[in-house]
Short mmCIF file of C-alpha atoms in Angstrom, two decimals:
data_model
loop_
_atom_site.label_atom_id
_atom_site.label_comp_id
_atom_site.label_asym_id
_atom_site.label_seq_id
_atom_site.Cartn_x
_atom_site.Cartn_y
_atom_site.Cartn_z
CA MET H 136 6.78 -10.66 22.61
CA GLN H 137 7.91 -7.90 24.95
CA GLU H 138 9.58 -4.89 23.40
CA GLN H 139 13.37 -5.25 23.46
CA GLU H 140 16.04 -2.56 23.17
CA ARG H 141 18.52 -5.09 21.84
CA TYR H 142 17.61 -8.31 20.07
CA ILE H 143 18.29 -10.55 17.10
CA LEU H 144 15.83 -11.97 14.59
CA ARG H 145 17.38 -15.35 13.84
CA ASP H 146 17.26 -17.69 10.84
CA LEU H 147 15.52 -15.43 8.34
CA ARG H 148 15.79 -15.61 4.57
CA LEU H 149 16.22 -12.82 2.07
CA LEU H 150 14.14 -13.09 -1.09
CA ASP H 151 16.95 -14.91 -2.86
CA GLY H 152 16.83 -17.53 -0.10
CA GLN H 153 20.08 -16.47 1.55
CA PRO H 154 19.90 -17.06 5.33
CA VAL H 155 20.48 -14.02 7.57
CA ASP H 156 20.14 -12.81 11.12
CA ILE H 157 19.21 -9.19 11.82
CA ALA H 158 20.29 -7.36 14.96
CA ILE H 159 18.25 -4.43 16.24
CA GLN H 160 19.31 -1.99 18.95
CA ASP H 161 17.44 1.10 20.18
CA GLY H 162 15.01 0.82 17.29
CA ARG H 163 17.66 0.77 14.57
CA ILE H 164 19.17 -2.01 12.49
CA ALA H 165 22.61 -2.62 13.92
CA GLY H 166 23.60 -5.31 11.44
CA VAL H 167 22.57 -8.04 9.01
CA TRP H 168 24.81 -11.06 8.70
CA THR H 169 25.09 -14.54 7.28
CA ALA H 170 26.83 -17.34 9.14
CA ASP H 171 30.27 -15.77 8.75
CA ALA H 172 30.09 -12.55 6.80
CA ALA H 173 28.31 -9.23 6.70
CA ILE H 174 26.18 -8.53 3.64
CA GLN H 175 27.33 -5.37 1.90
CA ASP H 176 25.73 -5.09 -1.50
CA GLY H 177 22.49 -7.12 -1.47
CA ARG H 178 19.11 -5.61 -2.07
CA PHE H 179 18.09 -6.18 1.55
CA ALA H 180 21.36 -5.57 3.29
CA GLY H 181 23.15 -3.91 6.14
CA VAL H 182 26.68 -3.92 7.47
CA TRP H 183 28.16 -4.07 10.94
CA THR H 184 29.40 -0.82 12.39
CA ALA H 185 33.16 -0.64 12.84
CA GLY H 186 34.56 -3.20 15.21
CA GLN H 187 31.32 -5.09 15.84
CA THR H 188 30.96 -8.81 15.34
CA ALA H 189 28.04 -11.17 15.56
CA GLN H 190 29.59 -12.73 18.64
CA GLN H 191 29.14 -9.48 20.55
CA TRP H 192 25.38 -10.04 20.25
CA GLU H 193 25.19 -13.45 21.80
CA ASP H 194 23.71 -12.00 25.01
CA ALA H 195 20.87 -10.24 23.15
CA ALA H 196 17.28 -11.48 23.24
CA SER H 197 16.78 -13.99 20.44
CA ILE H 198 13.62 -14.35 18.35
CA ASP H 199 13.42 -17.57 16.34
CA CYS H 200 12.15 -16.83 12.81
CA SER H 201 13.13 -20.16 11.31
CA GLY H 202 12.59 -20.30 7.57
CA GLN H 203 10.66 -17.04 7.30
CA TYR H 204 11.37 -14.46 4.65
CA VAL H 205 12.18 -10.89 5.63
CA SER H 206 11.66 -7.75 3.60
CA SER H 207 11.55 -4.11 4.44
CA GLY H 208 8.22 -3.31 6.07
CA TRP H 209 5.25 -3.70 3.80
CA ILE H 210 3.57 -0.48 2.68
CA ASP H 211 -0.11 -0.44 1.75
CA MET H 212 -0.63 2.62 -0.45
CA HIS H 213 -4.44 2.56 -0.35
CA VAL H 214 -6.43 1.90 2.82
CA HIS H 215 -9.29 3.49 4.75
CA ALA H 216 -8.29 3.87 8.37
CA PHE H 217 -10.75 6.30 9.97
CA PRO H 218 -13.01 3.98 12.01
CA GLU H 219 -15.87 6.44 12.49
CA LEU H 220 -16.67 6.39 8.78
CA ASP H 221 -19.16 3.88 7.41
CA PRO H 222 -18.75 1.91 5.23
CA TYR H 223 -15.21 3.02 4.39
CA GLY H 224 -13.45 2.92 7.75
CA ASP H 225 -11.37 0.68 10.01
CA GLU H 226 -8.91 0.72 12.91
CA ILE H 227 -5.35 1.65 11.96
CA ASP H 228 -3.61 -1.31 13.57
CA ALA H 229 -6.27 -3.81 12.44
CA ILE H 230 -5.20 -3.17 8.83
CA GLY H 231 -1.60 -2.35 9.70
CA VAL H 232 0.71 -4.18 12.06
CA GLU H 233 -1.81 -6.89 12.92
CA GLN H 234 -1.61 -7.90 9.25
CA GLY H 235 2.15 -7.50 8.92
CA VAL H 236 1.94 -4.05 7.31
CA ALA H 237 4.41 -1.54 8.72
CA THR H 238 3.12 1.57 6.93
CA ILE H 239 -0.35 2.41 5.65
CA VAL H 240 -1.40 5.34 3.50
CA ASP H 241 -4.98 6.41 4.03
CA ALA H 242 -6.42 7.15 0.59
CA GLY H 243 -8.62 10.17 1.15
CA SER H 244 -10.90 9.07 3.96
CA CYS H 245 -10.68 12.59 5.32
CA GLY H 246 -10.75 16.03 3.83
CA ALA H 247 -9.79 19.24 5.57
CA ASP H 248 -12.58 18.89 8.16
CA ARG H 249 -11.22 15.77 9.87
CA ILE H 250 -7.70 15.09 8.61
CA GLY H 251 -6.35 16.28 11.95
CA GLU H 252 -8.37 13.63 13.79
CA LEU H 253 -7.08 10.88 11.51
CA LEU H 254 -3.47 11.90 11.97
CA ALA H 255 -3.93 12.22 15.74
CA ASN H 256 -5.20 8.63 15.75
CA GLY H 257 -2.04 7.69 13.90
CA GLN H 258 0.10 9.10 16.68
CA LYS H 259 -1.51 6.60 19.08
CA ALA H 260 -1.17 3.59 16.75
CA ARG H 261 1.76 1.23 16.32
CA THR H 262 1.47 1.34 12.51
CA ASN H 263 3.17 4.13 10.57
CA LEU H 264 0.43 6.32 9.04
CA LEU H 265 0.56 8.69 6.07
CA ALA H 266 -2.40 10.11 4.16
CA PHE H 267 -3.81 11.49 0.94
CA LEU H 268 -6.05 14.47 1.59
CA ASN H 269 -9.49 14.25 -0.02
CA ILE H 270 -10.09 17.37 -2.11
CA ALA H 271 -13.62 17.53 -0.67
CA HIS H 272 -13.41 19.02 2.80
CA ILE H 273 -16.13 16.62 4.01
CA GLY H 274 -14.09 13.56 2.96
CA LEU H 275 -16.00 10.29 3.02
CA HIS H 276 -18.61 11.62 5.40
CA ARG H 277 -20.66 11.08 2.24
CA ILE H 278 -19.76 8.73 -0.59
CA ASP H 279 -20.81 11.29 -3.22
CA GLU H 280 -18.39 13.84 -1.79
CA LEU H 281 -17.61 15.44 -5.18
CA SER H 282 -21.21 15.82 -6.33
CA ASP H 283 -21.45 19.36 -4.94
CA LEU H 284 -18.62 21.70 -5.93
CA ALA H 285 -19.26 23.74 -2.77
CA TRP H 286 -17.61 20.90 -0.83
CA ILE H 287 -14.35 21.50 -2.74
CA ASP H 288 -12.86 24.47 -0.87
CA GLY H 289 -9.34 25.51 -1.81
CA SER H 290 -8.87 27.69 1.25
CA LYS H 291 -9.70 24.86 3.65
CA LEU H 292 -7.49 22.48 1.70
CA ARG H 293 -4.47 24.79 1.88
CA LYS H 294 -4.91 25.36 5.62
CA ALA H 295 -5.05 21.60 6.21
CA LEU H 296 -1.87 21.12 4.19
CA GLU H 297 -0.07 23.83 6.15
CA ALA H 298 -1.05 22.20 9.44
CA HIS H 299 -0.18 18.63 8.46
CA GLN H 300 2.35 18.85 5.65
CA SER H 301 4.70 16.23 7.12
CA SER H 302 2.03 13.50 6.98
CA ILE H 303 0.12 14.32 3.77
CA VAL H 304 1.66 12.75 0.68
CA GLY H 305 -0.83 13.80 -1.99
CA LEU H 306 -4.39 14.74 -2.90
CA LYS H 307 -7.19 12.23 -3.52
CA ALA H 308 -10.01 12.61 -6.04
CA ARG H 309 -12.55 9.85 -6.62
CA ILE H 310 -13.62 10.40 -10.22
CA SER H 311 -16.44 7.99 -10.97
CA LYS H 312 -20.13 8.45 -11.67
CA SER H 313 -21.46 7.62 -8.20
CA VAL H 314 -19.08 10.12 -6.59
CA VAL H 315 -19.17 13.11 -8.94
CA LYS H 316 -22.75 12.71 -10.26
CA ASP H 317 -23.62 15.84 -12.26
CA SER H 318 -20.29 17.56 -11.47
CA GLY H 319 -18.65 15.56 -14.27
CA ILE H 320 -14.97 16.17 -14.84
CA GLU H 321 -14.88 19.52 -13.02
CA PRO H 322 -13.70 18.10 -9.64
CA LEU H 323 -10.65 16.64 -11.38
CA ARG H 324 -9.90 19.97 -13.04
CA LEU H 325 -10.00 21.59 -9.61
CA ALA H 326 -7.79 18.81 -8.21
CA ARG H 327 -5.29 19.40 -11.01
CA ARG H 328 -5.19 23.11 -10.12
CA PHE H 329 -4.65 22.34 -6.42
CA SER H 330 -1.86 19.93 -7.36
CA GLU H 331 -0.09 22.54 -9.42
CA GLU H 332 -0.46 25.12 -6.64
CA THR H 333 0.79 22.87 -3.84
CA GLY H 334 3.24 20.60 -5.67
CA LEU H 335 1.43 17.51 -4.36
CA PRO H 336 0.58 14.67 -6.77
CA LEU H 337 -2.90 13.26 -7.25
CA MET H 338 -4.23 9.81 -6.53
CA VAL H 339 -7.25 9.42 -8.79
CA HIS H 340 -9.86 6.70 -8.28
CA ILE H 341 -11.31 5.46 -11.57
CA GLY H 342 -14.54 3.52 -12.01
CA SER H 343 -17.87 3.72 -13.79
CA GLY H 344 -18.46 6.63 -16.16
CA PRO H 345 -19.18 9.27 -16.96
CA PRO H 346 -16.69 10.93 -16.89
CA ALA H 347 -15.13 8.90 -19.69
CA ILE H 348 -11.85 7.26 -18.77
CA GLU H 349 -10.06 9.06 -21.63
CA ASP H 350 -11.06 12.46 -20.21
CA VAL H 351 -9.87 11.47 -16.75
CA VAL H 352 -6.47 10.08 -17.73
CA ARG H 353 -5.59 12.98 -20.03
CA LEU H 354 -5.60 15.30 -17.00
CA LEU H 355 -2.97 13.29 -15.12
CA ALA H 356 0.70 14.20 -14.93
CA ASP H 357 4.06 12.87 -13.76
CA ARG H 358 3.86 11.16 -10.31
CA ASP H 359 0.06 11.14 -10.28
CA ILE H 360 -1.41 7.74 -9.44
CA ILE H 361 -4.29 5.89 -11.08
CA THR H 362 -5.78 3.61 -8.44
CA HIS H 363 -8.13 0.71 -9.30
CA TYR H 364 -6.39 0.31 -12.67
CA LEU H 365 -7.39 -3.37 -12.85
CA ASN H 366 -11.11 -2.87 -12.27
CA GLY H 367 -13.49 -4.83 -14.49
CA LYS H 368 -16.01 -2.08 -15.13
CA ALA H 369 -16.93 -0.92 -18.61
CA ASN H 370 -15.10 2.39 -18.22
CA ASN H 371 -11.67 0.84 -17.68
CA LEU H 372 -8.23 1.20 -19.27
CA PHE H 373 -8.58 -1.60 -21.83
CA ASP H 374 -10.69 -1.85 -24.97
CA GLY H 375 -13.23 -4.54 -25.85
CA GLU H 376 -10.46 -6.74 -27.26
CA GLY H 377 -8.39 -6.44 -24.11
CA ARG H 378 -5.84 -4.04 -25.55
CA PRO H 379 -4.55 -1.16 -23.40
CA LEU H 380 -6.04 2.18 -24.40
CA GLN H 381 -3.71 4.68 -26.01
CA VAL H 382 -4.35 7.13 -23.15
CA LEU H 383 -2.86 4.55 -20.77
CA ALA H 384 0.31 4.22 -22.83
CA ASP H 385 0.56 8.01 -23.07
CA ALA H 386 0.05 8.40 -19.32
CA LEU H 387 2.76 5.86 -18.51
CA ALA H 388 5.12 7.73 -20.82
CA ARG H 389 4.37 10.94 -18.84
CA GLY H 390 5.31 9.22 -15.57
CA VAL H 391 1.83 8.41 -14.25
CA ARG H 392 1.90 5.51 -11.79
CA LEU H 393 -0.51 2.58 -11.40
CA ASP H 394 -1.87 1.31 -8.09
CA VAL H 395 -3.99 -1.82 -7.63
CA GLY H 396 -6.45 -0.62 -4.96
CA HIS H 397 -8.21 -4.02 -4.90
CA GLY H 398 -11.22 -3.11 -2.75
CA THR H 399 -14.68 -4.59 -2.84
CA ALA H 400 -15.38 -3.72 -6.48
CA SER H 401 -12.13 -2.79 -8.19
CA PHE H 402 -10.00 -5.85 -9.01
CA SER H 403 -10.66 -8.31 -11.85
CA PHE H 404 -8.57 -11.42 -12.54
CA ARG H 405 -9.61 -11.10 -16.19
CA VAL H 406 -8.28 -7.55 -16.49
CA ALA H 407 -5.16 -8.40 -14.48
CA ASP H 408 -4.39 -11.23 -16.91
CA THR H 409 -4.78 -8.79 -19.79
CA ALA H 410 -2.52 -6.20 -18.18
CA LYS H 411 0.24 -8.75 -17.56
CA ARG H 412 -0.03 -10.15 -21.07
CA HIS H 413 0.47 -6.66 -22.53
CA GLY H 414 3.40 -5.82 -20.26
CA ILE H 415 1.63 -3.14 -18.22
CA PRO H 416 3.99 -2.45 -15.29
CA LEU H 417 3.19 -3.49 -11.75
CA HIS H 418 3.99 -0.39 -9.72
CA THR H 419 2.24 -0.72 -6.36
CA ILE H 420 -0.03 -3.40 -4.93
CA SER H 421 -2.53 -2.06 -2.42
CA SER H 422 -5.63 -3.39 -0.73
CA ASP H 423 -8.23 -0.59 -0.47
CA ILE H 424 -9.08 -2.39 2.76
CA TYR H 425 -11.68 -1.34 5.31
CA ARG H 426 -13.77 -3.09 7.91
CA GLY H 427 -16.27 -4.74 5.57
CA ASN H 428 -13.91 -6.22 3.00
CA ARG H 429 -11.38 -7.17 5.69
CA LYS H 430 -13.90 -9.30 7.56
CA ASN H 431 -16.05 -10.53 4.68
CA GLY H 432 -13.74 -10.37 1.65
CA PRO H 433 -12.80 -10.28 -1.08
CA VAL H 434 -9.73 -8.44 0.29
CA TYR H 435 -9.08 -9.84 3.80
CA SER H 436 -5.48 -8.58 3.97
CA LEU H 437 -2.64 -7.12 1.94
CA ALA H 438 -1.04 -10.59 2.01
CA ASN H 439 -4.14 -11.99 0.31
CA VAL H 440 -3.86 -9.41 -2.46
CA MET H 441 -0.15 -10.17 -2.86
CA THR H 442 -0.98 -13.87 -3.11
CA LYS H 443 -3.25 -13.10 -6.08
CA PHE H 444 -0.34 -11.53 -7.96
CA LEU H 445 1.91 -14.46 -7.15
CA HIS H 446 -0.83 -16.67 -8.61
CA LEU H 447 -1.00 -14.43 -11.71
CA GLY H 448 2.62 -15.33 -12.46
CA TYR H 449 4.58 -12.42 -11.04
CA THR H 450 7.76 -13.38 -9.19
CA LEU H 451 8.00 -13.09 -5.43
CA GLU H 452 10.57 -10.34 -5.94
CA GLU H 453 8.15 -8.34 -8.13
CA VAL H 454 5.29 -8.79 -5.68
CA VAL H 455 7.33 -7.75 -2.65
CA ALA H 456 8.84 -4.77 -4.49
CA ALA H 457 5.30 -3.57 -5.20
CA VAL H 458 4.66 -3.23 -1.45
CA THR H 459 8.14 -2.09 -0.42
CA SER H 460 10.74 -0.38 -2.59
CA ASN H 461 8.34 0.80 -5.32
CA ALA H 462 6.01 2.39 -2.77
CA ALA H 463 8.88 3.85 -0.74
CA GLU H 464 10.39 5.41 -3.86
CA TRP H 465 7.09 7.10 -4.76
CA LEU H 466 6.69 8.35 -1.19
CA GLY H 467 10.17 9.85 -1.28
CA LYS H 468 11.07 7.77 1.77
CA PRO H 469 13.64 5.26 0.48
CA GLU H 470 14.49 4.20 4.03
CA LEU H 471 11.07 2.50 4.23
CA GLY H 472 11.99 0.23 1.33
CA ARG H 473 15.39 -1.10 2.34
CA ILE H 474 17.22 -2.96 5.11
CA VAL H 475 20.37 -1.02 5.91
CA ALA H 476 22.37 -0.70 9.09
CA GLY H 477 21.62 2.57 10.83
CA ASP H 478 18.08 2.91 9.51
CA THR H 479 15.06 2.73 11.77
CA ALA H 480 13.94 -0.90 11.74
CA ASN H 481 10.80 -1.40 9.65
CA LEU H 482 10.55 -5.03 8.56
CA THR H 483 7.96 -7.64 7.62
CA LEU H 484 8.46 -11.34 8.31
CA PHE H 485 6.43 -13.69 6.13
CA GLU H 486 6.11 -17.18 4.74
CA VAL H 487 5.30 -18.47 1.28
CA ARG H 488 3.33 -21.58 2.04
CA GLN H 489 2.91 -24.41 -0.47
CA GLU H 490 -0.77 -24.79 0.19
CA ARG H 491 -3.94 -24.88 -1.91
CA THR H 492 -6.05 -21.82 -1.29
CA GLU H 493 -9.09 -20.27 -2.95
CA LEU H 494 -8.84 -16.69 -4.14
CA VAL H 495 -11.74 -14.48 -5.21
CA ASP H 496 -11.72 -11.21 -7.11
CA SER H 497 -14.15 -8.29 -6.95
CA GLU H 498 -16.37 -9.81 -9.64
CA GLY H 499 -16.82 -13.12 -7.82
CA GLU H 500 -14.43 -15.11 -10.01
CA ARG H 501 -12.72 -17.82 -7.96
CA ARG H 502 -9.33 -19.35 -8.64
CA MET H 503 -7.31 -22.00 -6.84
CA ALA H 504 -3.72 -21.12 -6.03
CA ASP H 505 -0.94 -23.48 -4.99
CA GLN H 506 0.93 -20.93 -2.85
CA LEU H 507 -0.04 -18.27 -0.39
CA ILE H 508 1.81 -15.44 1.30
CA GLN H 509 1.24 -15.22 5.03
CA ALA H 510 2.52 -12.47 7.32
CA LYS H 511 4.12 -13.76 10.51
CA GLY H 512 5.50 -10.67 12.18
CA VAL H 513 6.41 -7.05 11.74
CA VAL H 514 8.99 -4.69 13.15
CA VAL H 515 7.89 -1.06 13.22
CA ASP H 516 10.18 1.65 14.51
CA GLY H 517 12.28 -1.08 16.05
CA LYS H 518 9.46 -2.84 17.91
CA PHE H 519 8.69 -6.48 17.10
CA ILE H 520 5.03 -7.55 16.84
CA LYS H 521 3.95 -11.10 16.07
CA CYS H 522 0.92 -11.46 13.83
CA GLU H 523 -1.35 -14.32 12.82
CA VAL H 524 -3.88 -13.19 10.25
CA ARG H 525 -6.01 -14.74 7.55
CA PRO H 526 -3.78 -15.08 4.48
#
């Protein structure tokens, strides 16, 4: 589809099933309407500007979206989008708009040494790009980037933040045994200090210990994010009986957020069942996608990860909120999580197909689902892009 300055997405559905058309002009949402009336108060809503009517748009280019759902543009809060890195790298648009994702947040692929390169790549891509800055200036040039404290340089970190403050949303620290090695908990203590100095929250990767999960979580504060919270490793957030640890309850009470970060080794159906049973909140669903797990699984796409949560019994509204409004609220960019006239158009078009599909977690457990979410198109900064990706 050629880029249009003025067009209408026709015959869409909001999450409640209500049919709508959405008009876009000069990259902004001009209006959202049903057959006869503007929507004024709905969750995904816009209103016509004064004096406009749907009839005035009959000469606009029309895109048939029959029966597809529309939401604000999906946001993937945890990806790896620096293609030069191996194994944790990929092309921005391959894990963004080509999969129906309007905005991706790179989760610490780069530290101070190369964050500028990553963000420059983002300027050339169609996908919106934000980033967490790895506290190690070498980033994922090595996958034990916190094993030598000399690689954690506060001066370099601050200079990178000054240069790129509009695109950096937080600091990333991967606190698991294979990353920190003999450095133990000290990298997280340094990350905490940097967070307090800069006002930026932390995204903390959890995994195998040491450090012990209790020691990690106790250092987290309001707006920090625990990513990989549903991993099935021994050092996770649930005890041997499947009960949430007290440190998790305490962290949630302090305002710590939870992020899925599925990845190759960090999502367990068994643990996800436990978390749902105990009422652990679903804050943000993210993929931790990169070239290997996009092509070979078990991730494939953000839609595939969303499908797993639909299969787990979450409602479509809860699943979509976890990749739209919840993420946008944390980012402090509410316009990314709503559909309102006057906002820049960032939308995802998708289907919920009644179709048997096999899902696999990071531990190799396979489950058969009856429904799957499939991205069909995306509008980013007012530009429509059709996508056909593996669900």
